[in-house]
Amino acid sequence: MFLGTHTPRLDDKGRLILPAKFRDELAGGVVITKGQERCLYVFPMPEFQRIAGQLRDQPVTNKPARAYSRVFFASAHDEIPDKQGRVTIPAHLREYAALDRELVVIGASTRVEIWDKQSWEQYLSASEDDFADIEEGVLPGGL
């Protein structure tokens, strides 16, 4: 399970050093793709394969699933982190997420999310006030 918030930097070659506590689980390979709210999702290969199976099981006549699958898979980039735990984020994904040098990498349970620092701060500021209200709808009966 991926937890926590980290603030690495993107280097001049578009590489990100993965947080040390995530490296073991991601060492076998990752898939980086477009996420929601203009962040990037980083999946360990087994989790990406599980999601790919769920999307594959959708009938081809399911228009929303078809549209989601196209973007999800077309933007996906697979890679094995190097010995320093670095992955290269392709230019099209850096552009999508408006990534600058300052990043925020968060653990989001079964995936990691990569955010531009300013975008994350804006998202968090807008979302924290609603956090308590959202719990009841997401976790019926509360914690």
PDB file of C-alpha atoms in Angstrom:
ATOM      1  CA  MET A   1       0.000   0.000   0.000  1.00  0.00           C
ATOM      2  CA  PHE A   2       1.343   3.418  -0.966  1.00  0.00           C
ATOM      3  CA  LEU A   3       1.003   6.112   1.706  1.00  0.00           C
ATOM      4  CA  GLY A   4       2.355   9.573   2.394  1.00  0.00           C
ATOM      5  CA  THR A   5       3.381  12.768   0.636  1.00  0.00           C
ATOM      6  CA  HIS A   6       6.816  13.372  -0.827  1.00  0.00           C
ATOM      7  CA  THR A   7       8.378  16.366  -2.606  1.00  0.00           C
ATOM      8  CA  PRO A   8      11.015  15.248  -5.109  1.00  0.00           C
ATOM      9  CA  ARG A   9      12.280  17.306  -8.045  1.00  0.00           C
ATOM     10  CA  LEU A  10      12.244  16.556 -11.734  1.00  0.00           C
ATOM     11  CA  ASP A  11      15.740  16.618 -13.233  1.00  0.00           C
ATOM     12  CA  ASP A  12      16.766  18.187 -16.552  1.00  0.00           C
ATOM     13  CA  LYS A  13      16.191  14.890 -18.376  1.00  0.00           C
ATOM     14  CA  GLY A  14      12.600  14.555 -17.118  1.00  0.00           C
ATOM     15  CA  ARG A  15      13.503  11.930 -14.536  1.00  0.00           C
ATOM     16  CA  LEU A  16      11.974  11.520 -11.122  1.00  0.00           C
ATOM     17  CA  ILE A  17      13.614   9.730  -8.201  1.00  0.00           C
ATOM     18  CA  LEU A  18      10.876   7.596  -6.673  1.00  0.00           C
ATOM     19  CA  PRO A  19      10.453   7.932  -2.901  1.00  0.00           C
ATOM     20  CA  ALA A  20      12.622   5.338  -1.122  1.00  0.00           C
ATOM     21  CA  LYS A  21       9.658   3.756   0.670  1.00  0.00           C
ATOM     22  CA  PHE A  22       7.954   3.036  -2.707  1.00  0.00           C
ATOM     23  CA  ARG A  23      10.964   1.594  -4.543  1.00  0.00           C
ATOM     24  CA  ASP A  24      10.729  -2.057  -3.511  1.00  0.00           C
ATOM     25  CA  GLU A  25       7.123  -2.377  -4.645  1.00  0.00           C
ATOM     26  CA  LEU A  26       7.846  -0.546  -7.918  1.00  0.00           C
ATOM     27  CA  ALA A  27      11.194  -2.220  -8.711  1.00  0.00           C
ATOM     28  CA  GLY A  28       9.585  -4.838 -10.974  1.00  0.00           C
ATOM     29  CA  GLY A  29       8.239  -2.215 -13.348  1.00  0.00           C
ATOM     30  CA  VAL A  30       5.769   0.634 -13.464  1.00  0.00           C
ATOM     31  CA  VAL A  31       3.199   2.037 -15.830  1.00  0.00           C
ATOM     32  CA  ILE A  32       2.775   5.806 -15.833  1.00  0.00           C
ATOM     33  CA  THR A  33      -0.381   7.187 -17.421  1.00  0.00           C
ATOM     34  CA  LYS A  34      -2.779  10.108 -17.329  1.00  0.00           C
ATOM     35  CA  GLY A  35      -4.768  10.377 -14.119  1.00  0.00           C
ATOM     36  CA  GLN A  36      -7.737  12.439 -13.036  1.00  0.00           C
ATOM     37  CA  GLU A  37      -7.464  16.165 -12.181  1.00  0.00           C
ATOM     38  CA  ARG A  38      -4.367  16.415 -14.417  1.00  0.00           C
ATOM     39  CA  CYS A  39      -2.079  14.317 -12.254  1.00  0.00           C
ATOM     40  CA  LEU A  40      -0.207  11.202 -13.366  1.00  0.00           C
ATOM     41  CA  TYR A  41      -0.930   7.730 -12.070  1.00  0.00           C
ATOM     42  CA  VAL A  42       1.959   5.346 -11.432  1.00  0.00           C
ATOM     43  CA  PHE A  43       0.941   1.711 -11.117  1.00  0.00           C
ATOM     44  CA  PRO A  44       3.053  -1.287 -10.207  1.00  0.00           C
ATOM     45  CA  MET A  45       2.827  -3.649 -13.193  1.00  0.00           C
ATOM     46  CA  PRO A  46       0.532  -6.200 -11.434  1.00  0.00           C
ATOM     47  CA  GLU A  47      -1.974  -3.457 -10.495  1.00  0.00           C
ATOM     48  CA  PHE A  48      -1.934  -2.063 -14.031  1.00  0.00           C
ATOM     49  CA  GLN A  49      -2.582  -5.552 -15.388  1.00  0.00           C
ATOM     50  CA  ARG A  50      -5.528  -5.960 -12.990  1.00  0.00           C
ATOM     51  CA  ILE A  51      -7.069  -2.678 -14.173  1.00  0.00           C
ATOM     52  CA  ALA A  52      -6.374  -3.565 -17.811  1.00  0.00           C
ATOM     53  CA  GLY A  53      -8.296  -6.802 -17.249  1.00  0.00           C
ATOM     54  CA  GLN A  54     -11.277  -4.915 -15.846  1.00  0.00           C
ATOM     55  CA  LEU A  55     -11.289  -2.581 -18.848  1.00  0.00           C
ATOM     56  CA  ARG A  56     -10.859  -5.521 -21.238  1.00  0.00           C
ATOM     57  CA  ASP A  57     -13.933  -7.175 -19.684  1.00  0.00           C
ATOM     58  CA  GLN A  58     -16.127  -4.228 -20.644  1.00  0.00           C
ATOM     59  CA  PRO A  59     -18.158  -4.764 -23.813  1.00  0.00           C
ATOM     60  CA  VAL A  60     -16.816  -2.867 -26.810  1.00  0.00           C
ATOM     61  CA  THR A  61     -20.282  -1.320 -27.091  1.00  0.00           C
ATOM     62  CA  ASN A  62     -19.792   0.484 -23.733  1.00  0.00           C
ATOM     63  CA  LYS A  63     -18.934   3.957 -25.065  1.00  0.00           C
ATOM     64  CA  PRO A  64     -17.615   5.497 -21.789  1.00  0.00           C
ATOM     65  CA  ALA A  65     -15.374   2.453 -21.155  1.00  0.00           C
ATOM     66  CA  ARG A  66     -14.140   2.583 -24.748  1.00  0.00           C
ATOM     67  CA  ALA A  67     -13.320   6.295 -24.486  1.00  0.00           C
ATOM     68  CA  TYR A  68     -11.592   5.889 -21.114  1.00  0.00           C
ATOM     69  CA  SER A  69      -9.583   2.901 -22.338  1.00  0.00           C
ATOM     70  CA  ARG A  70      -8.322   4.775 -25.373  1.00  0.00           C
ATOM     71  CA  VAL A  71      -6.879   7.638 -23.343  1.00  0.00           C
ATOM     72  CA  PHE A  72      -5.704   5.403 -20.487  1.00  0.00           C
ATOM     73  CA  PHE A  73      -3.751   2.997 -22.719  1.00  0.00           C
ATOM     74  CA  ALA A  74      -2.646   5.442 -25.426  1.00  0.00           C
ATOM     75  CA  SER A  75      -0.940   7.666 -22.854  1.00  0.00           C
ATOM     76  CA  ALA A  76       0.595   4.795 -20.863  1.00  0.00           C
ATOM     77  CA  HIS A  77       4.367   4.443 -20.561  1.00  0.00           C
ATOM     78  CA  ASP A  78       5.957   1.351 -19.048  1.00  0.00           C
ATOM     79  CA  GLU A  79       9.406   1.355 -17.524  1.00  0.00           C
ATOM     80  CA  ILE A  80      11.630  -0.391 -15.019  1.00  0.00           C
ATOM     81  CA  PRO A  81      13.175   2.047 -12.518  1.00  0.00           C
ATOM     82  CA  ASP A  82      16.972   2.288 -12.725  1.00  0.00           C
ATOM     83  CA  LYS A  83      19.317   1.373  -9.861  1.00  0.00           C
ATOM     84  CA  GLN A  84      18.842   4.818  -8.265  1.00  0.00           C
ATOM     85  CA  GLY A  85      15.051   4.402  -8.341  1.00  0.00           C
ATOM     86  CA  ARG A  86      14.589   6.875 -11.202  1.00  0.00           C
ATOM     87  CA  VAL A  87      11.931   6.782 -13.903  1.00  0.00           C
ATOM     88  CA  THR A  88      11.693   9.012 -16.948  1.00  0.00           C
ATOM     89  CA  ILE A  89       8.399  10.806 -17.407  1.00  0.00           C
ATOM     90  CA  PRO A  90       7.760  11.236 -21.141  1.00  0.00           C
ATOM     91  CA  ALA A  91       7.254  14.761 -22.471  1.00  0.00           C
ATOM     92  CA  HIS A  92       3.576  14.202 -23.359  1.00  0.00           C
ATOM     93  CA  LEU A  93       2.811  13.183 -19.771  1.00  0.00           C
ATOM     94  CA  ARG A  94       4.861  16.040 -18.282  1.00  0.00           C
ATOM     95  CA  GLU A  95       2.874  18.417 -20.490  1.00  0.00           C
ATOM     96  CA  TYR A  96      -0.497  16.872 -19.541  1.00  0.00           C
ATOM     97  CA  ALA A  97       0.220  17.274 -15.813  1.00  0.00           C
ATOM     98  CA  ALA A  98       1.985  20.653 -16.277  1.00  0.00           C
ATOM     99  CA  LEU A  99       4.995  19.251 -14.412  1.00  0.00           C
ATOM    100  CA  ASP A 100       7.722  21.715 -13.539  1.00  0.00           C
ATOM    101  CA  ARG A 101      10.769  20.944 -11.410  1.00  0.00           C
ATOM    102  CA  GLU A 102       8.912  20.995  -8.082  1.00  0.00           C
ATOM    103  CA  LEU A 103       6.698  17.932  -7.683  1.00  0.00           C
ATOM    104  CA  VAL A 104       4.505  16.271  -5.107  1.00  0.00           C
ATOM    105  CA  VAL A 105       4.321  12.480  -5.118  1.00  0.00           C
ATOM    106  CA  ILE A 106       1.552  10.973  -3.037  1.00  0.00           C
ATOM    107  CA  GLY A 107       0.713   7.450  -2.045  1.00  0.00           C
ATOM    108  CA  ALA A 108      -2.880   6.688  -3.016  1.00  0.00           C
ATOM    109  CA  SER A 109      -3.377   3.119  -1.773  1.00  0.00           C
ATOM    110  CA  THR A 110      -2.740   0.900  -4.826  1.00  0.00           C
ATOM    111  CA  ARG A 111      -1.131   3.606  -6.950  1.00  0.00           C
ATOM    112  CA  VAL A 112       1.200   6.567  -6.713  1.00  0.00           C
ATOM    113  CA  GLU A 113       0.194   9.989  -8.038  1.00  0.00           C
ATOM    114  CA  ILE A 114       2.564  12.616  -9.423  1.00  0.00           C
ATOM    115  CA  TRP A 115       1.457  16.245  -9.233  1.00  0.00           C
ATOM    116  CA  ASP A 116       2.977  19.568 -10.090  1.00  0.00           C
ATOM    117  CA  LYS A 117       3.560  21.162  -6.674  1.00  0.00           C
ATOM    118  CA  GLN A 118       1.412  24.229  -7.353  1.00  0.00           C
ATOM    119  CA  SER A 119      -1.429  22.125  -8.814  1.00  0.00           C
ATOM    120  CA  TRP A 120      -1.380  19.836  -5.754  1.00  0.00           C
ATOM    121  CA  GLU A 121      -1.484  22.778  -3.353  1.00  0.00           C
ATOM    122  CA  GLN A 122      -4.456  24.269  -5.221  1.00  0.00           C
ATOM    123  CA  TYR A 123      -6.257  20.915  -5.299  1.00  0.00           C
ATOM    124  CA  LEU A 124      -5.616  20.289  -1.611  1.00  0.00           C
ATOM    125  CA  SER A 125      -6.743  23.769  -0.632  1.00  0.00           C
ATOM    126  CA  ALA A 126      -9.994  23.360  -2.554  1.00  0.00           C
ATOM    127  CA  SER A 127     -10.604  19.801  -1.310  1.00  0.00           C
ATOM    128  CA  GLU A 128      -9.711  19.871   2.381  1.00  0.00           C
ATOM    129  CA  ASP A 129     -12.799  21.844   3.390  1.00  0.00           C
ATOM    130  CA  ASP A 130     -15.031  19.207   1.810  1.00  0.00           C
ATOM    131  CA  PHE A 131     -13.067  16.263   3.220  1.00  0.00           C
ATOM    132  CA  ALA A 132     -15.268  15.751   6.303  1.00  0.00           C
ATOM    133  CA  ASP A 133     -18.468  16.053   4.281  1.00  0.00           C
ATOM    134  CA  ILE A 134     -17.307  13.569   1.671  1.00  0.00           C
ATOM    135  CA  GLU A 135     -16.602  10.764   4.188  1.00  0.00           C
ATOM    136  CA  GLU A 136     -20.232   9.796   4.663  1.00  0.00           C
ATOM    137  CA  GLY A 137     -20.813   9.331   0.935  1.00  0.00           C
ATOM    138  CA  VAL A 138     -17.595   7.383   0.412  1.00  0.00           C
ATOM    139  CA  LEU A 139     -17.683   5.326   3.621  1.00  0.00           C
ATOM    140  CA  PRO A 140     -21.316   4.726   4.547  1.00  0.00           C
ATOM    141  CA  GLY A 141     -21.563   4.722   8.327  1.00  0.00           C
ATOM    142  CA  GLY A 142     -18.242   6.548   8.630  1.00  0.00           C
ATOM    143  CA  LEU A 143     -14.947   5.150   9.862  1.00  0.00           C
TER     144      LEU A 143
END
